Structures are given as structure tokens and as C-alpha cells.
PDB file of C-alpha atoms and ligand atoms in Angstrom:
ATOM      1  CA  MET A 789       0.738 135.470  -3.640  1.00 96.00           C
ATOM      2  CA  ARG A 790      -1.875 133.871  -5.873  1.00 98.00           C
ATOM      3  CA  TYR A 791      -4.453 131.685  -4.170  1.00 98.00           C
ATOM      4  CA  VAL A 792      -6.520 129.066  -5.962  1.00 98.00           C
ATOM      5  CA  SER A 793      -9.026 126.322  -5.394  1.00 98.00           C
ATOM      6  CA  PHE A 794      -8.081 123.327  -7.481  1.00 98.00           C
ATOM      7  CA  GLU A 795      -9.504 119.933  -8.310  1.00 98.00           C
ATOM      8  CA  ARG A 796      -7.308 116.885  -8.529  1.00 95.00           C
ATOM      9  CA  ASP A 797      -8.446 113.259  -8.391  1.00 92.00           C
ATOM     10  CA  GLY A 798     -12.004 114.403  -7.773  1.00 94.00           C
ATOM     11  CA  ARG A 799     -11.139 116.469  -4.675  1.00 95.00           C
ATOM     12  CA  VAL A 800     -11.277 120.265  -4.438  1.00 97.00           C
ATOM     13  CA  ARG A 801      -8.562 121.827  -2.263  1.00 97.00           C
ATOM     14  CA  PRO A 802      -7.123 125.282  -1.636  1.00 98.00           C
ATOM     15  CA  GLY A 803      -3.609 126.130  -2.738  1.00 98.00           C
ATOM     16  CA  ALA A 804      -1.073 128.847  -3.449  1.00 98.00           C
ATOM     17  CA  ILE A 805       0.772 129.201  -6.730  1.00 98.00           C
ATOM     18  CA  ASP A 806       4.560 128.878  -6.608  1.00 97.00           C
ATOM     19  CA  GLY A 807       6.140 129.132 -10.064  1.00 97.00           C
ATOM     20  CA  ASP A 808       4.620 126.397 -12.241  1.00 98.00           C
ATOM     21  CA  ASP A 809       3.284 124.526  -9.218  1.00 98.00           C
ATOM     22  CA  VAL A 810       0.393 124.797  -6.856  1.00 98.00           C
ATOM     23  CA  VAL A 811       1.269 124.201  -3.189  1.00 97.00           C
ATOM     24  CA  ALA A 812      -1.599 122.655  -1.243  1.00 97.00           C
ATOM     25  CA  ILE A 813      -2.994 124.468   1.789  1.00 98.00           C
ATOM     26  CA  ALA A 814      -4.139 122.349   4.740  1.00 96.00           C
ATOM     27  CA  SER A 815      -7.533 124.090   5.183  1.00 96.00           C
ATOM     28  CA  GLU A 816     -10.683 122.378   3.955  1.00 97.00           C
ATOM     29  CA  THR A 817     -11.534 125.259   1.606  1.00 97.00           C
ATOM     30  CA  LEU A 818      -9.963 128.575   0.612  1.00 98.00           C
ATOM     31  CA  LEU A 819     -12.889 130.232   2.400  1.00 97.00           C
ATOM     32  CA  ASP A 820     -11.732 128.557   5.665  1.00 97.00           C
ATOM     33  CA  TYR A 821      -8.158 129.672   4.996  1.00 97.00           C
ATOM     34  CA  VAL A 822      -9.219 133.294   4.443  1.00 97.00           C
ATOM     35  CA  ALA A 823     -11.021 133.189   7.804  1.00 96.00           C
ATOM     36  CA  LEU A 824      -7.821 132.192   9.672  1.00 96.00           C
ATOM     37  CA  PRO A 825      -5.991 134.904  11.639  1.00 91.00           C
ATOM     38  CA  THR A 826      -3.183 136.238   9.414  1.00 87.00           C
ATOM     39  CA  ALA A 827      -0.435 134.771  11.633  1.00 88.00           C
ATOM     40  CA  ARG A 828      -1.889 131.265  11.283  1.00 92.00           C
ATOM     41  CA  ARG A 829      -2.297 131.371   7.512  1.00 93.00           C
ATOM     42  CA  ILE A 830       1.345 130.757   6.647  1.00 87.00           C
ATOM     43  CA  ARG A 831       1.470 127.612   8.836  1.00 91.00           C
ATOM     44  CA  ALA A 832      -1.386 126.159   6.784  1.00 94.00           C
ATOM     45  CA  HIS A 833       0.833 125.910   3.679  1.00 94.00           C
ATOM     46  CA  THR A 834       1.935 122.292   3.188  1.00 95.00           C
ATOM     47  CA  GLN A 835       4.922 120.729   1.387  1.00 95.00           C
ATOM     48  CA  GLU A 836       2.581 119.009  -1.068  1.00 97.00           C
ATOM     49  CA  ARG A 837       2.890 120.424  -4.581  1.00 97.00           C
ATOM     50  CA  PHE A 838       1.418 119.634  -7.981  1.00 97.00           C
ATOM     51  CA  PRO A 839       2.141 121.003 -11.452  1.00 98.00           C
ATOM     52  CA  LEU A 840      -0.378 123.764 -12.137  1.00 97.00           C
ATOM     53  CA  ALA A 841      -0.913 122.311 -15.616  1.00 96.00           C
ATOM     54  CA  GLY A 842      -2.091 119.040 -14.052  1.00 96.00           C
ATOM     55  CA  VAL A 843      -4.947 120.444 -11.961  1.00 97.00           C
ATOM     56  CA  ARG A 844      -8.279 122.055 -12.794  1.00 98.00           C
ATOM     57  CA  LEU A 845      -8.874 125.461 -11.234  1.00 98.00           C
ATOM     58  CA  VAL A 846     -12.354 126.118  -9.858  1.00 98.00           C
ATOM     59  CA  ALA A 847     -13.915 129.282  -8.424  1.00 98.00           C
ATOM     60  CA  PRO A 848     -11.346 130.377  -5.803  1.00 98.00           C
ATOM     61  CA  VAL A 849     -14.091 131.021  -3.249  1.00 98.00           C
ATOM     62  CA  ARG A 850     -17.755 130.143  -3.115  1.00 95.00           C
ATOM     63  CA  PRO A 851     -19.064 132.709  -0.615  1.00 95.00           C
ATOM     64  CA  ARG A 852     -21.691 131.599   1.905  1.00 93.00           C
ATOM     65  CA  LYS A 853     -23.533 134.872   1.417  1.00 96.00           C
ATOM     66  CA  ASN A 854     -24.709 136.699  -1.654  1.00 98.00           C
ATOM     67  CA  VAL A 855     -22.052 138.377  -3.766  1.00 98.00           C
ATOM     68  CA  PHE A 856     -22.201 142.121  -3.073  1.00 98.00           C
ATOM     69  CA  CYS A 857     -22.174 144.325  -6.163  1.00 98.00           C
ATOM     70  CA  VAL A 858     -21.944 147.990  -7.059  1.00 97.00           C
ATOM     71  CA  GLY A 859     -24.041 149.232  -9.972  1.00 94.00           C
ATOM     72  CA  ARG A 860     -23.008 151.972 -12.422  1.00 92.00           C
ATOM     73  CA  ASN A 861     -19.627 152.670 -10.835  1.00 96.00           C
ATOM     74  CA  TYR A 862     -17.814 153.899 -13.966  1.00 96.00           C
ATOM     75  CA  LEU A 863     -18.961 157.215 -15.420  1.00 93.00           C
ATOM     76  CA  GLU A 864     -18.958 156.144 -19.077  1.00 92.00           C
ATOM     77  CA  HIS A 865     -20.925 152.981 -18.253  1.00 91.00           C
ATOM     78  CA  ALA A 866     -23.445 155.027 -16.236  1.00 90.00           C
ATOM     79  CA  ARG A 867     -23.726 157.295 -19.283  1.00 92.00           C
ATOM     80  CA  GLU A 868     -24.190 154.462 -21.824  1.00 92.00           C
ATOM     81  CA  SER A 869     -26.801 152.788 -19.553  1.00 90.00           C
ATOM     82  CA  ALA A 870     -28.798 155.993 -19.215  1.00 91.00           C
ATOM     83  CA  ARG A 871     -28.643 156.505 -22.987  1.00 92.00           C
ATOM     84  CA  ALA A 872     -29.758 152.913 -23.733  1.00 91.00           C
ATOM     85  CA  ASP A 873     -32.630 153.174 -21.226  1.00 89.00           C
ATOM     86  CA  GLY A 874     -33.666 156.656 -22.444  1.00 92.00           C
ATOM     87  CA  ARG A 875     -33.072 158.102 -18.964  1.00 91.00           C
ATOM     88  CA  GLU A 876     -31.321 161.261 -17.868  1.00 93.00           C
ATOM     89  CA  LEU A 877     -27.896 160.582 -16.321  1.00 91.00           C
ATOM     90  CA  LYS A 878     -28.042 161.122 -12.571  1.00 90.00           C
ATOM     91  CA  LEU A 879     -25.030 160.219 -10.461  1.00 89.00           C
ATOM     92  CA  PRO A 880     -25.726 158.910  -6.946  1.00 89.00           C
ATOM     93  CA  GLY A 881     -24.090 160.355  -3.828  1.00 94.00           C
ATOM     94  CA  VAL A 882     -23.422 156.861  -2.432  1.00 96.00           C
ATOM     95  CA  PRO A 883     -22.697 153.547  -4.204  1.00 97.00           C
ATOM     96  CA  THR A 884     -25.723 151.660  -5.553  1.00 96.00           C
ATOM     97  CA  PHE A 885     -25.454 148.243  -3.885  1.00 97.00           C
ATOM     98  CA  PHE A 886     -27.266 145.076  -4.935  1.00 97.00           C
ATOM     99  CA  SER A 887     -26.443 141.406  -4.591  1.00 97.00           C
ATOM    100  CA  LYS A 888     -26.297 138.111  -6.477  1.00 97.00           C
ATOM    101  CA  ALA A 889     -27.223 134.677  -5.140  1.00 98.00           C
ATOM    102  CA  PRO A 890     -24.133 132.574  -4.254  1.00 98.00           C
ATOM    103  CA  THR A 891     -25.495 129.771  -6.496  1.00 98.00           C
ATOM    104  CA  ALA A 892     -24.640 132.061  -9.438  1.00 98.00           C
ATOM    105  CA  ILE A 893     -20.879 131.493  -8.898  1.00 98.00           C
ATOM    106  CA  ALA A 894     -19.174 129.615 -11.764  1.00 98.00           C
ATOM    107  CA  ASP A 895     -15.656 128.286 -12.324  1.00 98.00           C
ATOM    108  CA  PRO A 896     -12.910 129.882 -14.411  1.00 98.00           C
ATOM    109  CA  GLY A 897     -12.678 128.035 -17.722  1.00 98.00           C
ATOM    110  CA  ALA A 898     -16.201 126.666 -17.336  1.00 98.00           C
ATOM    111  CA  THR A 899     -18.838 126.580 -20.020  1.00 98.00           C
ATOM    112  CA  LEU A 900     -21.687 128.795 -18.799  1.00 98.00           C
ATOM    113  CA  VAL A 901     -24.944 127.037 -19.686  1.00 98.00           C
ATOM    114  CA  LEU A 902     -27.587 129.729 -20.193  1.00 98.00           C
ATOM    115  CA  GLN A 903     -31.199 128.866 -20.919  1.00 98.00           C
ATOM    116  CA  ALA A 904     -32.961 130.571 -23.836  1.00 98.00           C
ATOM    117  CA  LYS A 905     -36.347 129.972 -22.180  1.00 98.00           C
ATOM    118  CA  ILE A 906     -35.258 132.129 -19.225  1.00 98.00           C
ATOM    119  CA  SER A 907     -33.689 135.031 -21.132  1.00 98.00           C
ATOM    120  CA  GLN A 908     -33.023 136.187 -24.680  1.00 97.00           C
ATOM    121  CA  GLU A 909     -30.591 138.898 -23.558  1.00 98.00           C
ATOM    122  CA  TYR A 910     -27.532 137.521 -21.738  1.00 98.00           C
ATOM    123  CA  ASP A 911     -24.974 140.317 -21.447  1.00 98.00           C
ATOM    124  CA  TRP A 912     -21.426 140.709 -20.119  1.00 98.00           C
ATOM    125  CA  GLU A 913     -19.856 142.953 -17.429  1.00 98.00           C
ATOM    126  CA  ALA A 914     -16.113 142.769 -16.679  1.00 98.00           C
ATOM    127  CA  GLU A 915     -15.443 143.621 -13.036  1.00 98.00           C
ATOM    128  CA  LEU A 916     -12.699 143.782 -10.435  1.00 98.00           C
ATOM    129  CA  ALA A 917     -13.840 141.744  -7.421  1.00 98.00           C
ATOM    130  CA  ILE A 918     -12.630 142.256  -3.853  1.00 98.00           C
ATOM    131  CA  VAL A 919     -12.345 139.318  -1.456  1.00 98.00           C
ATOM    132  CA  ILE A 920     -12.649 140.442   2.159  1.00 98.00           C
ATOM    133  CA  GLY A 921     -10.106 139.017   4.622  1.00 97.00           C
ATOM    134  CA  ALA A 922     -11.260 140.310   8.015  1.00 96.00           C
ATOM    135  CA  ARG A 923     -14.430 140.740  10.039  1.00 97.00           C
ATOM    136  CA  VAL A 924     -15.082 144.487   9.919  1.00 98.00           C
ATOM    137  CA  LYS A 925     -17.830 147.037  10.500  1.00 98.00           C
ATOM    138  CA  ASP A 926     -17.927 150.838  10.172  1.00 98.00           C
ATOM    139  CA  VAL A 927     -14.505 150.932   8.497  1.00 98.00           C
ATOM    140  CA  ALA A 928     -13.069 154.356   7.718  1.00 98.00           C
ATOM    141  CA  PRO A 929     -11.905 154.766   4.103  1.00 97.00           C
ATOM    142  CA  ALA A 930      -8.292 155.174   5.331  1.00 97.00           C
ATOM    143  CA  GLN A 931      -8.384 151.695   6.933  1.00 98.00           C
ATOM    144  CA  ALA A 932     -10.524 149.981   4.308  1.00 98.00           C
ATOM    145  CA  LEU A 933      -7.711 148.376   2.303  1.00 98.00           C
ATOM    146  CA  ASP A 934      -6.552 146.532   5.461  1.00 97.00           C
ATOM    147  CA  ALA A 935      -9.759 144.475   5.317  1.00 98.00           C
ATOM    148  CA  ILE A 936      -8.910 143.026   1.892  1.00 98.00           C
ATOM    149  CA  PHE A 937      -7.574 139.488   1.381  1.00 98.00           C
ATOM    150  CA  GLY A 938      -7.133 139.917  -2.352  1.00 98.00           C
ATOM    151  CA  TYR A 939      -8.569 140.631  -5.760  1.00 98.00           C
ATOM    152  CA  THR A 940      -9.902 138.557  -8.630  1.00 98.00           C
ATOM    153  CA  CYS A 941     -11.733 138.890 -11.951  1.00 98.00           C
ATOM    154  CA  LEU A 942     -15.514 138.529 -12.147  1.00 98.00           C
ATOM    155  CA  ASN A 943     -17.985 138.523 -15.025  1.00 98.00           C
ATOM    156  CA  ASP A 944     -21.318 139.944 -13.811  1.00 98.00           C
ATOM    157  CA  VAL A 945     -23.326 138.161 -16.528  1.00 98.00           C
ATOM    158  CA  THR A 946     -26.773 139.738 -16.654  1.00 97.00           C
ATOM    159  CA  ALA A 947     -30.093 138.734 -18.203  1.00 97.00           C
ATOM    160  CA  ARG A 948     -31.144 142.238 -19.315  1.00 96.00           C
ATOM    161  CA  ASP A 949     -34.774 141.334 -20.076  1.00 96.00           C
ATOM    162  CA  LEU A 950     -35.181 139.884 -16.554  1.00 95.00           C
ATOM    163  CA  GLN A 951     -33.374 142.885 -15.056  1.00 93.00           C
ATOM    164  CA  ARG A 952     -35.963 145.168 -16.703  1.00 91.00           C
ATOM    165  CA  ALA A 953     -38.992 142.964 -16.007  1.00 93.00           C
ATOM    166  CA  HIS A 954     -38.314 142.608 -12.278  1.00 93.00           C
ATOM    167  CA  GLY A 955     -37.729 146.299 -11.604  1.00 86.00           C
ATOM    168  CA  GLN A 956     -34.444 145.693  -9.762  1.00 88.00           C
ATOM    169  CA  TRP A 957     -31.245 143.873 -10.486  1.00 93.00           C
ATOM    170  CA  PHE A 958     -31.225 140.813  -8.236  1.00 95.00           C
ATOM    171  CA  LYS A 959     -33.118 138.306 -10.384  1.00 95.00           C
ATOM    172  CA  GLY A 960     -31.472 139.056 -13.707  1.00 96.00           C
ATOM    173  CA  LYS A 961     -28.028 138.752 -12.111  1.00 97.00           C
ATOM    174  CA  SER A 962     -28.570 135.659  -9.960  1.00 97.00           C
ATOM    175  CA  LEU A 963     -29.178 132.833 -12.437  1.00 98.00           C
ATOM    176  CA  ASP A 964     -27.399 129.564 -11.628  1.00 98.00           C
ATOM    177  CA  GLY A 965     -23.807 129.386 -12.792  1.00 98.00           C
ATOM    178  CA  SER A 966     -23.880 132.808 -14.455  1.00 98.00           C
ATOM    179  CA  CYS A 967     -21.181 134.544 -12.369  1.00 98.00           C
ATOM    180  CA  PRO A 968     -17.688 133.200 -13.104  1.00 98.00           C
ATOM    181  CA  ILE A 969     -14.851 134.350 -10.849  1.00 98.00           C
ATOM    182  CA  GLY A 970     -11.119 133.661 -10.891  1.00 98.00           C
ATOM    183  CA  PRO A 971      -8.888 132.209 -12.016  1.00 98.00           C
ATOM    184  CA  TRP A 972      -7.166 133.075  -8.710  1.00 98.00           C
ATOM    185  CA  ILE A 973      -7.140 135.615  -5.898  1.00 98.00           C
ATOM    186  CA  VAL A 974      -4.104 137.899  -5.966  1.00 98.00           C
ATOM    187  CA  SER A 975      -2.909 139.394  -2.683  1.00 98.00           C
ATOM    188  CA  PRO A 976      -2.819 143.224  -2.472  1.00 98.00           C
ATOM    189  CA  ASP A 977       1.028 143.365  -2.356  1.00 97.00           C
ATOM    190  CA  GLU A 978       1.146 142.054  -5.950  1.00 97.00           C
ATOM    191  CA  ILE A 979      -1.438 144.557  -7.181  1.00 96.00           C
ATOM    192  CA  GLY A 980       0.191 147.883  -6.348  1.00 95.00           C
ATOM    193  CA  ASN A 981      -2.292 150.742  -6.740  1.00 98.00           C
ATOM    194  CA  VAL A 982      -5.715 149.112  -7.070  1.00 98.00           C
ATOM    195  CA  GLN A 983      -7.067 152.331  -8.602  1.00 98.00           C
ATOM    196  CA  ALA A 984      -4.725 152.097 -11.607  1.00 98.00           C
ATOM    197  CA  LEU A 985      -5.533 148.724 -13.182  1.00 98.00           C
ATOM    198  CA  GLU A 986      -6.428 148.244 -16.833  1.00 98.00           C
ATOM    199  CA  ILE A 987      -9.586 146.161 -17.189  1.00 98.00           C
ATOM    200  CA  ALA A 988     -10.887 144.736 -20.467  1.00 98.00           C
ATOM    201  CA  LEU A 989     -13.426 142.291 -21.820  1.00 98.00           C
ATOM    202  CA  THR A 990     -13.036 140.522 -25.127  1.00 98.00           C
ATOM    203  CA  LEU A 991     -15.686 138.516 -26.959  1.00 98.00           C
ATOM    204  CA  ASN A 992     -14.267 135.981 -29.431  1.00 98.00           C
ATOM    205  CA  GLY A 993     -11.053 138.022 -29.419  1.00 98.00           C
ATOM    206  CA  THR A 994     -12.734 141.396 -30.110  1.00 98.00           C
ATOM    207  CA  VAL A 995     -12.377 144.020 -27.379  1.00 98.00           C
ATOM    208  CA  LYS A 996     -15.831 145.057 -26.127  1.00 98.00           C
ATOM    209  CA  GLN A 997     -14.938 146.790 -22.882  1.00 97.00           C
ATOM    210  CA  ARG A 998     -11.777 148.656 -21.978  1.00 97.00           C
ATOM    211  CA  GLY A 999     -11.386 150.775 -18.875  1.00 97.00           C
ATOM    212  CA  ASN A1000      -9.232 151.524 -15.886  1.00 97.00           C
ATOM    213  CA  THR A1001     -10.065 151.241 -12.204  1.00 98.00           C
ATOM    214  CA  ALA A1002      -8.916 154.882 -11.943  1.00 97.00           C
ATOM    215  CA  ASP A1003     -12.306 155.739 -13.477  1.00 96.00           C
ATOM    216  CA  MET A1004     -14.415 154.259 -10.673  1.00 97.00           C
ATOM    217  CA  ILE A1005     -16.923 156.784  -9.319  1.00 97.00           C
ATOM    218  CA  PHE A1006     -16.587 155.221  -5.838  1.00 98.00           C
ATOM    219  CA  ASP A1007     -13.129 153.763  -5.269  1.00 98.00           C
ATOM    220  CA  VAL A1008     -12.381 150.515  -3.409  1.00 98.00           C
ATOM    221  CA  ARG A1009     -11.815 152.338  -0.089  1.00 98.00           C
ATOM    222  CA  ARG A1010     -15.140 154.149  -0.332  1.00 98.00           C
ATOM    223  CA  ILE A1011     -17.034 150.996  -1.409  1.00 98.00           C
ATOM    224  CA  ILE A1012     -15.828 149.086   1.671  1.00 98.00           C
ATOM    225  CA  ALA A1013     -16.443 152.055   3.966  1.00 98.00           C
ATOM    226  CA  GLU A1014     -20.010 152.535   2.710  1.00 98.00           C
ATOM    227  CA  LEU A1015     -20.923 148.830   2.583  1.00 98.00           C
ATOM    228  CA  SER A1016     -19.594 148.216   6.100  1.00 98.00           C
ATOM    229  CA  ARG A1017     -21.594 151.078   7.640  1.00 98.00           C
ATOM    230  CA  GLY A1018     -23.785 149.316  10.176  1.00 98.00           C
ATOM    231  CA  MET A1019     -23.258 146.018   8.301  1.00 98.00           C
ATOM    232  CA  THR A1020     -20.575 143.468   9.158  1.00 98.00           C
ATOM    233  CA  LEU A1021     -18.330 142.254   6.363  1.00 98.00           C
ATOM    234  CA  GLU A1022     -16.776 138.828   6.913  1.00 98.00           C
ATOM    235  CA  PRO A1023     -13.774 136.921   5.563  1.00 97.00           C
ATOM    236  CA  GLY A1024     -14.605 135.464   2.172  1.00 98.00           C
ATOM    237  CA  ASP A1025     -17.243 138.050   1.296  1.00 98.00           C
ATOM    238  CA  VAL A1026     -16.975 139.012  -2.372  1.00 98.00           C
ATOM    239  CA  ILE A1027     -17.669 142.527  -3.650  1.00 98.00           C
ATOM    240  CA  ALA A1028     -17.949 143.204  -7.392  1.00 98.00           C
ATOM    241  CA  THR A1029     -16.945 146.811  -7.984  1.00 98.00           C
ATOM    242  CA  GLY A1030     -18.823 147.704 -11.180  1.00 97.00           C
ATOM    243  CA  THR A1031     -18.114 147.554 -14.892  1.00 97.00           C
ATOM    244  CA  PRO A1032     -16.647 150.011 -17.417  1.00 96.00           C
ATOM    245  CA  GLU A1033     -18.404 151.010 -20.634  1.00 96.00           C
ATOM    246  CA  GLY A1034     -18.970 148.622 -23.530  1.00 96.00           C
ATOM    247  CA  VAL A1035     -21.702 146.279 -22.287  1.00 96.00           C
ATOM    248  CA  GLY A1036     -23.859 144.594 -24.938  1.00 96.00           C
ATOM    249  CA  PHE A1037     -27.236 146.220 -24.353  1.00 95.00           C
ATOM    250  CA  ALA A1038     -25.800 149.697 -24.869  1.00 93.00           C
ATOM    251  CA  GLN A1039     -24.404 148.863 -28.333  1.00 93.00           C
ATOM    252  CA  THR A1040     -26.253 150.014 -31.474  1.00 93.00           C
ATOM    253  CA  PRO A1041     -27.907 147.653 -32.216  1.00 95.00           C
ATOM    254  CA  PRO A1042     -27.811 145.856 -28.840  1.00 96.00           C
ATOM    255  CA  GLU A1043     -25.608 142.782 -28.742  1.00 98.00           C
ATOM    256  CA  PHE A1044     -25.926 139.719 -26.502  1.00 98.00           C
ATOM    257  CA  PHE A1045     -24.158 136.388 -25.982  1.00 98.00           C
ATOM    258  CA  LYS A1046     -24.562 133.759 -28.684  1.00 98.00           C
ATOM    259  CA  ASP A1047     -24.047 130.029 -28.372  1.00 98.00           C
ATOM    260  CA  GLY A1048     -20.335 129.212 -28.645  1.00 98.00           C
ATOM    261  CA  ASP A1049     -19.038 132.663 -27.670  1.00 98.00           C
ATOM    262  CA  VAL A1050     -15.739 132.822 -25.783  1.00 98.00           C
ATOM    263  CA  VAL A1051     -15.604 135.686 -23.277  1.00 98.00           C
ATOM    264  CA  GLU A1052     -12.523 136.886 -21.406  1.00 98.00           C
ATOM    265  CA  VAL A1053     -12.203 139.344 -18.537  1.00 98.00           C
ATOM    266  CA  ALA A1054      -8.594 140.534 -18.192  1.00 98.00           C
ATOM    267  CA  ILE A1055      -7.333 142.736 -15.363  1.00 98.00           C
ATOM    268  CA  GLU A1056      -3.802 144.056 -15.100  1.00 98.00           C
ATOM    269  CA  HIS A1057      -1.676 142.308 -12.412  1.00 98.00           C
ATOM    270  CA  ILE A1058      -4.446 139.742 -11.855  1.00 98.00           C
ATOM    271  CA  GLY A1059      -4.956 137.644 -14.971  1.00 98.00           C
ATOM    272  CA  THR A1060      -7.608 136.449 -17.398  1.00 98.00           C
ATOM    273  CA  LEU A1061     -10.934 134.829 -16.614  1.00 98.00           C
ATOM    274  CA  ARG A1062     -12.081 132.862 -19.680  1.00 98.00           C
ATOM    275  CA  ASN A1063     -15.453 131.207 -20.213  1.00 98.00           C
ATOM    276  CA  THR A1064     -17.383 129.674 -23.088  1.00 98.00           C
ATOM    277  CA  ILE A1065     -21.076 130.392 -23.547  1.00 98.00           C
ATOM    278  CA  ARG A1066     -23.551 127.601 -24.239  1.00 98.00           C
ATOM    279  CA  ILE A1067     -27.118 128.682 -24.893  1.00 98.00           C
ATOM    280  CA  VAL A1068     -29.603 125.820 -24.621  1.00 97.00           C
TER     281      VAL A1068
HETATM  282 MG1   MG B 893     -22.147 144.765 -12.667  1.00 78.42          MG
END
């Protein structure tokens, strides 16, 4: 099943895709729907349907909390980052977690308005995002996938100069409207093996990043197990799982977004998240 949040006649509602239509869900938001007990979810599906082409999709969920993220979770990206920073490559024994402010969330298809006075180095990071579907704590890796509602695409847009200046990652990755997600959340049964998905990012049609979730240093099970140790995860929480190699700052010479760029994050069995860049 593919779940969306859609706008029609000025109202944002949750829905599920059925063929070329979106079927409305009775909950106020998709976040509310995700929080329902599994048995009650199906009863929330209505008979009301609209052609998908006639609605505007918005970010499927806008989490109440910060978006959780994993840094340097693909070996080749960890290697290119170390090289670009002039550091020695050191792999951590546990995932490197950080977070992004929820006000950073942006819609699929949206123009991302990025301010030149804030940063000169807006960069891209294609990522698989997990949407949590249950309230869990201290989850064992073997049970971790049961806590997942679904998966979506996320672009962890980063202001590299801010990231460097502030000594940690939060500020440079939390700017308003800089974190598009979507276009929909795909349930795990449609994904198959989550550790075997092709993931790519194209900029104006040129492939910049290409990887596979098989190359994660910490897989989805381990990420959920580690993050939930002593810390409750709740329905609707979003976890970005890291990016493969090919980010802009590690290119020679470094490359960053320009006004008018079109950026696409594509993940196998999920879809394509497309955004236009506006630098003002
Ligand atoms: Mg990232």
C-alpha cells in the first residue's frame, strides 16, 4: 500500500493510492492514522476517491519531533567525506545519530527556497527514510522491522558551510523547508528486502549518487535497535538512514546547488522525490 497526504480544494487529507486514484482516509492527518492500532487502520479507509492526477501531494507526514538521522552510514560516503575533510577514515562501532528540526520538512514536488545569505554551499544527500508505526523501546534487531509503518524517499539537504562552522550537524541540516520527503510512504510488504534497494540521486538528469541499501554500515534493524535503546520511538517518527557516495562537497572541485536545479531522489520499489532549487 502507498500512503499519501494530499491537498484538494485547500484541504490536506491522508489517503491511500488505489490504481490511478487516491482513496481518502478518515483520520485528520496521516500521522494520526499511523498512530492507530493496526486493526483499526483498515476501517479508516473511506469510499471517497479522487483521481491522483487531480490532487497535489504534500509531505506524507510532518513529524511532531525532530527527524532522526544517521550520519556516514555507507562506507564509500564515509570515505569520500573523510577525504574531502582531510581526516583519516574511522568507522564507528555504533550509528552516529543526529537530528533535524521538523520545520525543515518540505513537500514532494516543491520548490526549495534556499537563502544565499545563510549558506553558499547547499548540498544534496539521497536517503531511504523509515516511518515508525508503533511505540517501541529497547527493540531487539530481530523484532525491529515489526516497528516500521513504511518507507519513503528523503533528501537530507545540507548547508556544508554551516555544518562546518557549528561543529556539529544540527544547524546546517535544519533550515526551513530544506528536507523534502515523499512522494508517498510504501508499506514494507511492497518493498521486499529493504537491504537490497537501489538508491540514486540525479541533478538536472545527471546521476550524482548511486548506491544500494545493501551497502549500509548499520542496517535498518540495527538502526532501530540502537536508536530505541533507552529511548522511546513513536508512530510517525521519521529516521533518515544515511546517504551513499556522490555528495557535492566531496567532488573535485566541490559542487553545490545552483538556482534552477532539479534534483531527484529515486529508490527502487518506492518512487522518485523531485524538487526544484530556488536560491534567493
Ligand atoms: Mg544525511
